[in-house]
Tab-separated table of C-alpha atoms in Angstrom:
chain	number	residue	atom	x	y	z
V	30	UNK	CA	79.498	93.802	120.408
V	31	UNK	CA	81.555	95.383	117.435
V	32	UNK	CA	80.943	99.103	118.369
V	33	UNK	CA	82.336	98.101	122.133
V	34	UNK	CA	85.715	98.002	120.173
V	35	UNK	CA	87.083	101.541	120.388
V	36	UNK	CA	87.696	102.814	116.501
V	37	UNK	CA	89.187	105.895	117.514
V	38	UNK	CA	92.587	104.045	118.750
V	39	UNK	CA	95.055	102.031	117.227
V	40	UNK	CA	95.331	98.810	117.814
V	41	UNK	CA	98.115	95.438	117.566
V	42	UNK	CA	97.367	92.763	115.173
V	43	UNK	CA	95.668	90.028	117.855
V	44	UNK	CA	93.357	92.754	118.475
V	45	UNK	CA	92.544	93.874	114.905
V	46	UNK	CA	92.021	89.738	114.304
V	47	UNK	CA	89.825	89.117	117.701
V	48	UNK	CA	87.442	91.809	116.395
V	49	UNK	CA	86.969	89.998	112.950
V	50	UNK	CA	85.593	87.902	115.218
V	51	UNK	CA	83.100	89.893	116.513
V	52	UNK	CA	81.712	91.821	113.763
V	53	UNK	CA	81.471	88.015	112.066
V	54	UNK	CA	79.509	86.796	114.756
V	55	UNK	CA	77.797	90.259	115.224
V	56	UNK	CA	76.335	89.907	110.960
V	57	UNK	CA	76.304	86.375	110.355
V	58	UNK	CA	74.243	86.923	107.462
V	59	UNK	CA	75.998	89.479	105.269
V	60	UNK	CA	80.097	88.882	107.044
V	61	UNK	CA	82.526	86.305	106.677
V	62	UNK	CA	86.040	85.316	107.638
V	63	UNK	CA	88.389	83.785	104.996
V	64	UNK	CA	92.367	82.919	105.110
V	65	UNK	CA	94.051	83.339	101.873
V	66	UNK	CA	97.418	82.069	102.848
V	67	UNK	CA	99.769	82.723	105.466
V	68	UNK	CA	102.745	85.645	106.086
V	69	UNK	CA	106.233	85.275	105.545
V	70	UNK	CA	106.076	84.284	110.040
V	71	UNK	CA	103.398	81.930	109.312
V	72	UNK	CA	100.575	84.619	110.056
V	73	UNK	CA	97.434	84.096	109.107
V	74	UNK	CA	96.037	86.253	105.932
V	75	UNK	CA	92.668	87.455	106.374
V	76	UNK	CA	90.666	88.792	104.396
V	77	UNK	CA	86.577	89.547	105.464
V	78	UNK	CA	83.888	88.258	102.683
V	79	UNK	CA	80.688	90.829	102.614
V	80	UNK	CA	78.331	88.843	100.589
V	81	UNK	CA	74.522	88.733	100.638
V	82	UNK	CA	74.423	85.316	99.030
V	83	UNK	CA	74.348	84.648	94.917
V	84	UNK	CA	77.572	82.719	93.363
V	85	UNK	CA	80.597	84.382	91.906
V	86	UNK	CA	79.062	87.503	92.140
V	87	UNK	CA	81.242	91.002	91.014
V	88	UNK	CA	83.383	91.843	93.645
V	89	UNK	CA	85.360	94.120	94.684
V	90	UNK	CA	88.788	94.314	96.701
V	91	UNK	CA	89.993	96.564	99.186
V	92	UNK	CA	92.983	96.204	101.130
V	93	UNK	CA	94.583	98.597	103.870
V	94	UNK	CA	98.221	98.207	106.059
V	95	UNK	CA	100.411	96.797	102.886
V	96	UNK	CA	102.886	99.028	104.328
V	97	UNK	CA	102.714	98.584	107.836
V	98	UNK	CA	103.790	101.724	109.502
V	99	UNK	CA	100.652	103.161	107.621
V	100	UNK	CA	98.910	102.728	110.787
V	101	UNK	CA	95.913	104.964	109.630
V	102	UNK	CA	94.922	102.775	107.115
V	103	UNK	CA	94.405	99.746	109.210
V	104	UNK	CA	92.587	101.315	111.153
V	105	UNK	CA	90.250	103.101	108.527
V	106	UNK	CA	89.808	99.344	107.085
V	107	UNK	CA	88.434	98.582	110.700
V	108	UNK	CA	86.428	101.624	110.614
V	109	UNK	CA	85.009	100.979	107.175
V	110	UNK	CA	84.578	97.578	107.574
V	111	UNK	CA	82.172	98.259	110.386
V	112	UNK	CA	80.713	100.778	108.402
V	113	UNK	CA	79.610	98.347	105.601
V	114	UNK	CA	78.249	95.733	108.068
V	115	UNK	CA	76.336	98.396	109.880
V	116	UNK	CA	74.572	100.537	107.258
V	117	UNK	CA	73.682	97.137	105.644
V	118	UNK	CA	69.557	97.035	105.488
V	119	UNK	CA	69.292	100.535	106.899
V	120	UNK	CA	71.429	102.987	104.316
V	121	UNK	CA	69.765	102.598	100.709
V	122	UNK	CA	73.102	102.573	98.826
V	123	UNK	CA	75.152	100.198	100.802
V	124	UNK	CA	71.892	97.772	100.390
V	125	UNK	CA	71.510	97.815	97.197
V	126	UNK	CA	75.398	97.231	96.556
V	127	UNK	CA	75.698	94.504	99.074
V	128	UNK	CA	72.811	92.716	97.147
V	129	UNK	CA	74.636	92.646	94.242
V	130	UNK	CA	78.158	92.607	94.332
V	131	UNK	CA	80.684	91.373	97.221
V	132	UNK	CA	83.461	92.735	98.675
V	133	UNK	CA	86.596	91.132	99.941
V	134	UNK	CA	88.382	93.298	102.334
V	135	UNK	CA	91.846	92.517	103.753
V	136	UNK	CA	92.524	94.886	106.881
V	137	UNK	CA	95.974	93.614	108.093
V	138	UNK	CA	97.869	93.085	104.592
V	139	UNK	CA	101.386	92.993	105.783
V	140	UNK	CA	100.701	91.272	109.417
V	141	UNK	CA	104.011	90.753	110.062
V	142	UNK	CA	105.196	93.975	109.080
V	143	UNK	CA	102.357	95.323	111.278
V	144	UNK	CA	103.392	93.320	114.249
V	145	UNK	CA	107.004	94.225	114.037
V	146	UNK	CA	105.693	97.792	113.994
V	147	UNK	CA	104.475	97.209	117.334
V	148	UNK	CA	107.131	94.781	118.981
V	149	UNK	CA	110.571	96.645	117.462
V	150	UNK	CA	110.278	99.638	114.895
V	151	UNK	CA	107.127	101.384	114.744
V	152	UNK	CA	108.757	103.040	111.169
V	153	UNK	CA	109.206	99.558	109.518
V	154	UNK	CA	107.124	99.519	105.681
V	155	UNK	CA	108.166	96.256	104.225
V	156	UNK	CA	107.304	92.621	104.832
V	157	UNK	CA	109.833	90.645	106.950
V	158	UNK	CA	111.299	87.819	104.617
V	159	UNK	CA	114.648	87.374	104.919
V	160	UNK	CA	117.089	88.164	101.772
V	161	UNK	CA	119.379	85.890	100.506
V	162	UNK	CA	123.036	87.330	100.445
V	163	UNK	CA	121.583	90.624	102.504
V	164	UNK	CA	121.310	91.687	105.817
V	165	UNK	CA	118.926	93.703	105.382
V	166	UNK	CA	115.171	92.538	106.188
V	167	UNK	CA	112.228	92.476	103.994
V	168	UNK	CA	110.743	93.607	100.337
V	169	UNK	CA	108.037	96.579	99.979
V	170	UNK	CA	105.012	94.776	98.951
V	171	UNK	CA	104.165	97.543	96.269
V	172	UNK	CA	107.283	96.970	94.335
V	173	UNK	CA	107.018	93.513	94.176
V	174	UNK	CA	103.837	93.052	91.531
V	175	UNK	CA	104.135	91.639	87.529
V	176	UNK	CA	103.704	94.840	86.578
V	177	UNK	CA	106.768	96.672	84.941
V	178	UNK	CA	108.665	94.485	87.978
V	179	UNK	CA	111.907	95.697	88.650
V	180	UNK	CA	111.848	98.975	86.764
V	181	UNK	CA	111.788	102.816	87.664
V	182	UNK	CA	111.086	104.120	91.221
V	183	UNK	CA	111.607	100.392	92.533
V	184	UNK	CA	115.047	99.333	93.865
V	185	UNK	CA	117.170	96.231	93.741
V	186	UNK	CA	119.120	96.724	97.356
V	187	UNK	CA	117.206	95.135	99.583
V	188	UNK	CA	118.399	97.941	102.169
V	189	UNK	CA	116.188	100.076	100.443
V	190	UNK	CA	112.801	100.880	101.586
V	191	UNK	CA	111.269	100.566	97.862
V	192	UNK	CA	113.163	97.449	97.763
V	193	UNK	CA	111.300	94.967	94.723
V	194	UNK	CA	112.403	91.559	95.892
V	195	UNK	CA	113.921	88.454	94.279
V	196	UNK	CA	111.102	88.380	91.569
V	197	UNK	CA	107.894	89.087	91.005
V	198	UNK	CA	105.428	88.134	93.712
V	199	UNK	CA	108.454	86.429	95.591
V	200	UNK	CA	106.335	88.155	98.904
V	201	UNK	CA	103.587	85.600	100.404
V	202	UNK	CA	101.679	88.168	101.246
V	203	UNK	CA	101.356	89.371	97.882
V	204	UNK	CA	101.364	85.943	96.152
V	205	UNK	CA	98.692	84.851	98.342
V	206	UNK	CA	95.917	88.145	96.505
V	207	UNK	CA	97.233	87.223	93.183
V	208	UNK	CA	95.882	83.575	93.763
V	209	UNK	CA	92.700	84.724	95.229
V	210	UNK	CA	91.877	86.916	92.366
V	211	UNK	CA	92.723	85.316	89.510
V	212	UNK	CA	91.093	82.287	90.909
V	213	UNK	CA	87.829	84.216	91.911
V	214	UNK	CA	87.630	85.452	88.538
V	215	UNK	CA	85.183	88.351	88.734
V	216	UNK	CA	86.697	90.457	90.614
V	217	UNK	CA	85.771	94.048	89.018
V	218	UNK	CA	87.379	96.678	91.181
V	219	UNK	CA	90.183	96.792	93.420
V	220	UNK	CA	90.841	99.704	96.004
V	221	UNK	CA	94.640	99.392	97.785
V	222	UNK	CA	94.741	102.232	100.717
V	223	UNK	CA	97.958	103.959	101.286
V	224	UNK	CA	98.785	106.908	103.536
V	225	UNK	CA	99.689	109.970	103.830
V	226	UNK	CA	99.922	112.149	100.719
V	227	UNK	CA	96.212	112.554	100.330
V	228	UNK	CA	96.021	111.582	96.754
V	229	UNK	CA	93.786	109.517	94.548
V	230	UNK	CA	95.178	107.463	92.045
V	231	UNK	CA	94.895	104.841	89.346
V	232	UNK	CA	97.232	102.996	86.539
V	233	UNK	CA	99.942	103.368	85.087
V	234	UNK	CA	102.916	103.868	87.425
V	235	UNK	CA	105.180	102.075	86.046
V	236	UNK	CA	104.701	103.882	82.462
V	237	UNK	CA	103.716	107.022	81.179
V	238	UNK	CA	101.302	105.568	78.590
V	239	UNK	CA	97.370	106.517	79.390
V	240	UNK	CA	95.636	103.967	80.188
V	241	UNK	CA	92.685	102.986	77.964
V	242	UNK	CA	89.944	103.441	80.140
V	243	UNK	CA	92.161	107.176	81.564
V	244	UNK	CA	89.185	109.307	81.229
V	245	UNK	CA	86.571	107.194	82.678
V	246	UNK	CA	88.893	106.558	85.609
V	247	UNK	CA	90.246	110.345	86.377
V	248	UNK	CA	86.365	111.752	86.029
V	249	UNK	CA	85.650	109.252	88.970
V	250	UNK	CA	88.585	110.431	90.779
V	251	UNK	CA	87.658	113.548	90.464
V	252	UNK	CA	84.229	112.954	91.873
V	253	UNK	CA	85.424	110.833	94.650
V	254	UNK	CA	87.839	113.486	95.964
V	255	UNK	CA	84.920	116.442	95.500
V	256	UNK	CA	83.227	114.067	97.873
V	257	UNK	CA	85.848	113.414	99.885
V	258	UNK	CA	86.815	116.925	100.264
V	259	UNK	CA	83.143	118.419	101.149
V	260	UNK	CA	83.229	116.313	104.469
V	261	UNK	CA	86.242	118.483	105.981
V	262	UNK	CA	87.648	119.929	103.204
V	263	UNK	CA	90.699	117.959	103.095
V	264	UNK	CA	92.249	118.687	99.340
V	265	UNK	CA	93.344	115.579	97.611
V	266	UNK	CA	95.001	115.503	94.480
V	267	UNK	CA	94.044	112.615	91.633
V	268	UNK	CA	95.127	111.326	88.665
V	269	UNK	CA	97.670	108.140	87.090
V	270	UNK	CA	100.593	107.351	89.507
V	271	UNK	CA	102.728	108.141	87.001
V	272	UNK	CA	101.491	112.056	86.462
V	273	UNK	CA	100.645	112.454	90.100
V	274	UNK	CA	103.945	110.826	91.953
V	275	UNK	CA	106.528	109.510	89.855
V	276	UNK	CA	107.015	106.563	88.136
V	277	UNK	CA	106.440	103.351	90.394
V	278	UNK	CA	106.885	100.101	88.742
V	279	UNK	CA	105.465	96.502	89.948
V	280	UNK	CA	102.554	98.383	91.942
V	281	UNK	CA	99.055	96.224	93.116
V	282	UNK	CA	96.889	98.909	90.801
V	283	UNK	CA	98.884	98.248	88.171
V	284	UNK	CA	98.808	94.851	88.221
V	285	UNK	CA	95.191	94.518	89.163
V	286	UNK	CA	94.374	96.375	85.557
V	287	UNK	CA	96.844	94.578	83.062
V	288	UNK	CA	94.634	91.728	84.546
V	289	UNK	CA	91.616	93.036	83.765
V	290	UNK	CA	90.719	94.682	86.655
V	291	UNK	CA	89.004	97.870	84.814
V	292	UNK	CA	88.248	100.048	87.987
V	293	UNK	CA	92.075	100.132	90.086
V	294	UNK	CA	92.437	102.748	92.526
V	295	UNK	CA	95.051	103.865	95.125
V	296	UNK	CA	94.428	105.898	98.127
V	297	UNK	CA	96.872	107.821	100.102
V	298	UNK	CA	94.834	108.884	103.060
V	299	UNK	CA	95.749	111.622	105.720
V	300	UNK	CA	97.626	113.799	107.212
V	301	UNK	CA	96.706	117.047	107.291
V	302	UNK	CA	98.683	118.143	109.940
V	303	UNK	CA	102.646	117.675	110.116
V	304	UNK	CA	102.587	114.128	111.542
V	305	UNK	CA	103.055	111.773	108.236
V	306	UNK	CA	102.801	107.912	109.808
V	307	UNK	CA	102.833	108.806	113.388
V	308	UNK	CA	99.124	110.515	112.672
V	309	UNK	CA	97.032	111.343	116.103
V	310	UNK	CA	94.484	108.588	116.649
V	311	UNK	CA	92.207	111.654	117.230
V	312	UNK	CA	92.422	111.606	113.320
V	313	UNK	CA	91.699	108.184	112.258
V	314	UNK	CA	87.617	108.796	112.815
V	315	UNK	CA	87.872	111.903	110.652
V	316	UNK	CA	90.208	110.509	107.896
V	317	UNK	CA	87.742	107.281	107.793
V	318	UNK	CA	84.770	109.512	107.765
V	319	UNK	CA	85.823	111.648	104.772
V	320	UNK	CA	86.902	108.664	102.688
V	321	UNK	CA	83.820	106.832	103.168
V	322	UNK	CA	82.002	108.762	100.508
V	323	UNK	CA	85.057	108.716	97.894
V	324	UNK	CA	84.853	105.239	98.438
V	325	UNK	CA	81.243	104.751	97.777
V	326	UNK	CA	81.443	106.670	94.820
V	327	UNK	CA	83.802	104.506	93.269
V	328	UNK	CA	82.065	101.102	94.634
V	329	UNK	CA	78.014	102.373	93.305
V	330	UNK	CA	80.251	103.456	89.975
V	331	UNK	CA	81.886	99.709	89.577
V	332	UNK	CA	78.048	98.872	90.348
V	333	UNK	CA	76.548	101.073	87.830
V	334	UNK	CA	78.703	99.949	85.063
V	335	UNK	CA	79.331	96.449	84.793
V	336	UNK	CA	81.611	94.867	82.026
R	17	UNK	CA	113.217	97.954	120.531
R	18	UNK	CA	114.258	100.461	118.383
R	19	UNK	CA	114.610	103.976	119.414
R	20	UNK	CA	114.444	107.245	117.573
R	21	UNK	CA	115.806	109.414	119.660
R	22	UNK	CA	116.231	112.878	118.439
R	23	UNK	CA	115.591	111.901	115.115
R	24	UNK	CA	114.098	114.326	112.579
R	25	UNK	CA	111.941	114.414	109.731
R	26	UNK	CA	112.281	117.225	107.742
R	27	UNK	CA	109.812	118.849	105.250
R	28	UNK	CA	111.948	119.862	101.923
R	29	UNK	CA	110.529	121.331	99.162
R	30	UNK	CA	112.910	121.366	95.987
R	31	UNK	CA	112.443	124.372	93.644
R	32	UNK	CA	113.745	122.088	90.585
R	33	UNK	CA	113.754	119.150	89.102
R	34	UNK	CA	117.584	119.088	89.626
R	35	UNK	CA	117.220	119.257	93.403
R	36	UNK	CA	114.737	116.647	92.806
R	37	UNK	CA	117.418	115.029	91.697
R	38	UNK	CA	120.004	115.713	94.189
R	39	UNK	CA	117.540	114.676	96.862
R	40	UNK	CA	116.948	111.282	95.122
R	41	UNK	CA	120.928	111.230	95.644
R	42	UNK	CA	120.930	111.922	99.368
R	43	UNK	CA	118.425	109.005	99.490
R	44	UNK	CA	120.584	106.372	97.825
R	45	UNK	CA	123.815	107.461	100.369
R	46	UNK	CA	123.106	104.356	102.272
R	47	UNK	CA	125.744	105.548	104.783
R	48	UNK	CA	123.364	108.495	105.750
R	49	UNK	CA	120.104	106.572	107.027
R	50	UNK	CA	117.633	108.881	105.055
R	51	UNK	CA	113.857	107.685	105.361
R	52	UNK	CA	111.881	108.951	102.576
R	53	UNK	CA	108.367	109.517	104.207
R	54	UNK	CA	107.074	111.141	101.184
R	55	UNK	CA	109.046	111.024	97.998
R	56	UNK	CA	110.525	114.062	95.859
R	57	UNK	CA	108.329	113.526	93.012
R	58	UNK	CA	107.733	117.635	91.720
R	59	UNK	CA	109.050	121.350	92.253
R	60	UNK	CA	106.667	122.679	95.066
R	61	UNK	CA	105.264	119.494	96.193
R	62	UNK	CA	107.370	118.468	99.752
R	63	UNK	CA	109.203	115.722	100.657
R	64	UNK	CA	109.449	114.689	103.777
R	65	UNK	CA	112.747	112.894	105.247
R	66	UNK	CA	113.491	111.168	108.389
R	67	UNK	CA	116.863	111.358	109.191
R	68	UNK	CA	118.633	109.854	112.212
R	69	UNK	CA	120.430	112.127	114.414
R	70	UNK	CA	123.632	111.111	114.388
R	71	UNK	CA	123.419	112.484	110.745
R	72	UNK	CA	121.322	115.837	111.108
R	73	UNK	CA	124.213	117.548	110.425
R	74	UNK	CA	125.659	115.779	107.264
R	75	UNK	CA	122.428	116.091	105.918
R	76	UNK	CA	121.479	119.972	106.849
R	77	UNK	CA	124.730	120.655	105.430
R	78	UNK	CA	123.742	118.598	102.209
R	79	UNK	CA	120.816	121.002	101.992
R	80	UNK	CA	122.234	124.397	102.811
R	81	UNK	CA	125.201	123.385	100.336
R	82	UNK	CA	122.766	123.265	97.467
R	83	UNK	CA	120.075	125.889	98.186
R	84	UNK	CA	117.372	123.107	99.039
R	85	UNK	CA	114.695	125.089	101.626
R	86	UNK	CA	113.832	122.762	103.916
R	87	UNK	CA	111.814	123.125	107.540
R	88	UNK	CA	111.816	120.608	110.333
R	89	UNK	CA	108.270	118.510	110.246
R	90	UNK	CA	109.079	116.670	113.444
R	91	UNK	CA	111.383	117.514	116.277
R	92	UNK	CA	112.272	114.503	117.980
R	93	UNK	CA	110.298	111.281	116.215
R	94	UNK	CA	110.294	109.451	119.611
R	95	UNK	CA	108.550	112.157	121.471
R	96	UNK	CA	105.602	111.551	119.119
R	97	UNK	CA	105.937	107.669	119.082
R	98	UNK	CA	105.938	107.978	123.537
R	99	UNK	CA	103.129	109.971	122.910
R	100	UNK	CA	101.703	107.397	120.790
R	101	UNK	CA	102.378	104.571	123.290
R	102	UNK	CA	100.533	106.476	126.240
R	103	UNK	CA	97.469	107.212	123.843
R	104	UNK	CA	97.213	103.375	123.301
R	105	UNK	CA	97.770	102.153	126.910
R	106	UNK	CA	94.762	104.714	127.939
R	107	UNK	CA	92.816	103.562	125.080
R	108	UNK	CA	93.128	99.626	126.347
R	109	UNK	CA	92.657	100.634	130.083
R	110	UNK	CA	89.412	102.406	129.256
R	111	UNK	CA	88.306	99.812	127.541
R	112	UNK	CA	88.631	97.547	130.335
């Protein structure tokens, strides 16, 4: 019933939510539905549990859509979501990780950023709380993490699209994955999917200092974009936030490894045309499709080498 | 709703890290609505900003004034986002 859902368009939030649903009831067995808190607008945060049984098993999170008007990314977490339910018991690799490590994977991060992207401003990035003192709306979700909070390429006017917020995990949305992981515990990997710059990336962004584990991290990157690349030959570039962008302080990657997360990534998917967010759904198949095997790469790595 | 009508986003690539700079600049003049798609980060690399038309001009002029090349990425942002609209109706009416 999944695959009637058409993955080559975009779709609105009650949509993306109805076909959880679906692909639930469609792999009973291997995919689950949990809420990990509620939106700024009281919207439900959902995040799908692929697990094959086994308690407090390594896992791994991936999460698309923190900035809303990144309307590819949503829709590749749809796309790969499906993927991972439907390859289950017939593609060796995705087997053999689903037996022994579980993924949580939140599709609609910023819901009510996403809805608003539908209802009033198809450009808006940021979440929707309200700011004391401001009239200006919301705080970008990858500003607003313990990590380096407040300091280079973040901003304090909350008119600004890089806007950091009140204080550190002020944002429900962001809050409500800090809570989950810490209190899950063994969660070894975290993927956060951006559009559209077409890079890989990993800690630090908020300082210039290597991280320890730099080398072990950029010689996966570099892998995963080799793979990435030989589907369509779309070039990606790779390497720390910091050295790759600019500095970015209070980023999820960031965070995720000063907490012990060893294996943090960032993707900035597609466009390889001259569309940035307002990317052709005639492109979201392809741009899923090539960053399937990047993805696998890192998720049989984090697999491969436990700590 | 809100509409983007004859909006831009232009594709600037700075040649220096001072018109990196300069570009961060333009960014932070709240009065001039600039939407950084994609950052200035390095010489080379673009940047891509959407920029409301009501201040096209100001901002072309900001450019030309300090050498920054710069080519025009999208023509009219709510063209693409009608287009976008149509592509989803037909999409749900298929699926029906």
């Amino acid at each position: 019933r999944a695959n009637q859902f058409n993955f080559a368009s975009y779709h609105t939030l009650e949509e993306i939510y109805d076909w959880m649903d679906t692909l639930v009831a469609d792999h009973p067995n291997l995919v689950s539905k949990i809420q990990i808190g509620e939106s700024y607008e009281k919207r439900p945060l959902y995040v799908l549990k692929f697990s094959t049984g086994g308690s407090n098993r390594p896992a791994v999170w991936l999460d698309t859509g923190i900035h809303s008007r990144e309307w590819v990314t949503q829709a590749t977490g749809v796309w790969t979501a499906n993927k991972l339910a439907e390859d289950y018991g017939h593609d060796p690799t995705v087997t053999s990780l689903l037996d022994t490590v579980d993924i949580f994977f939140e599709i609609v991060t910023n819901p009510d950023g996403y809805a608003f992207t539908h209802s009033s401003n198809r450009l808006w990035r940021k979440t929707r709380s309200i700011n004391a003192g401001s009239s200006c709306i919301g705080v970008d979700p990858n500003r607003n993490w313990d990590a380096g909070f407040g300091d280079a390429g973040s901003s304090s006017n909350p008119c600004s699209e890089t806007y950091h917020g009140p204080y550190a995990h002020s944002e429900s949305e962001v809050k409500s994955i800090v809570d989950f992981i810490k209190s899950h515990g063994n969660v070894k990997a975290l993927i956060s999917i951006h559009s559209y710059s077409q890079m890989l990336m990993f800690p630090y962004g908020y300082k210039r200092t290597p991280a320890p584990d730099h080398e072990e991290l950029n010689e996966l990157a570099k892998k995963a974009v080799s793979d990435l690349a030989a589907v369509y030959g779309t070039k990606y570039t790779y390497g720390s936030i910091a050295d790759t962008i600019y500095l970015a302080a209070g980023t999820t990657v960031d965070w995720a490894y000063e907490n012990g997360v060893k294996y943090s990534y960032t993707f900035e998917l597609r466009d390889t045309g001259r569309y940035g967010f307002l990317l052709p759904s005639s492109q979201i198949i392809p741009t899923a499709t090539e960053t399937w095997p990047a993805l696998l790469d890192i998720l049989v790595h984090v697999q491969q080498h436990p700590y | 709703e809100q509409l983007f009508v004859g909006d831009q986003v232009l594709r600037v690539v700075a040649s220096s890290e001072e018109q990196i700079a300069l570009l961060r600049a333009l960014g932070e003049q709240v009065e001039l609505q600039v939407d950084f798609w994609r950052d200035p980060t390095k010489p080379g690399r673009p940047a891509d900003l959407r920029v409301p038309f009501s201040r096209l001009q100001a901002v072309k002029i900001f450019l030309e004034s300090h050498g920054i090349s710069y080519s025009i990425m999208i023509e009219d942002v709510q063209q693409l986002l009608d287009e976008e609209k149509r592509t989803m109706m037909l999409s749900r009416r298929m699926e029906r």
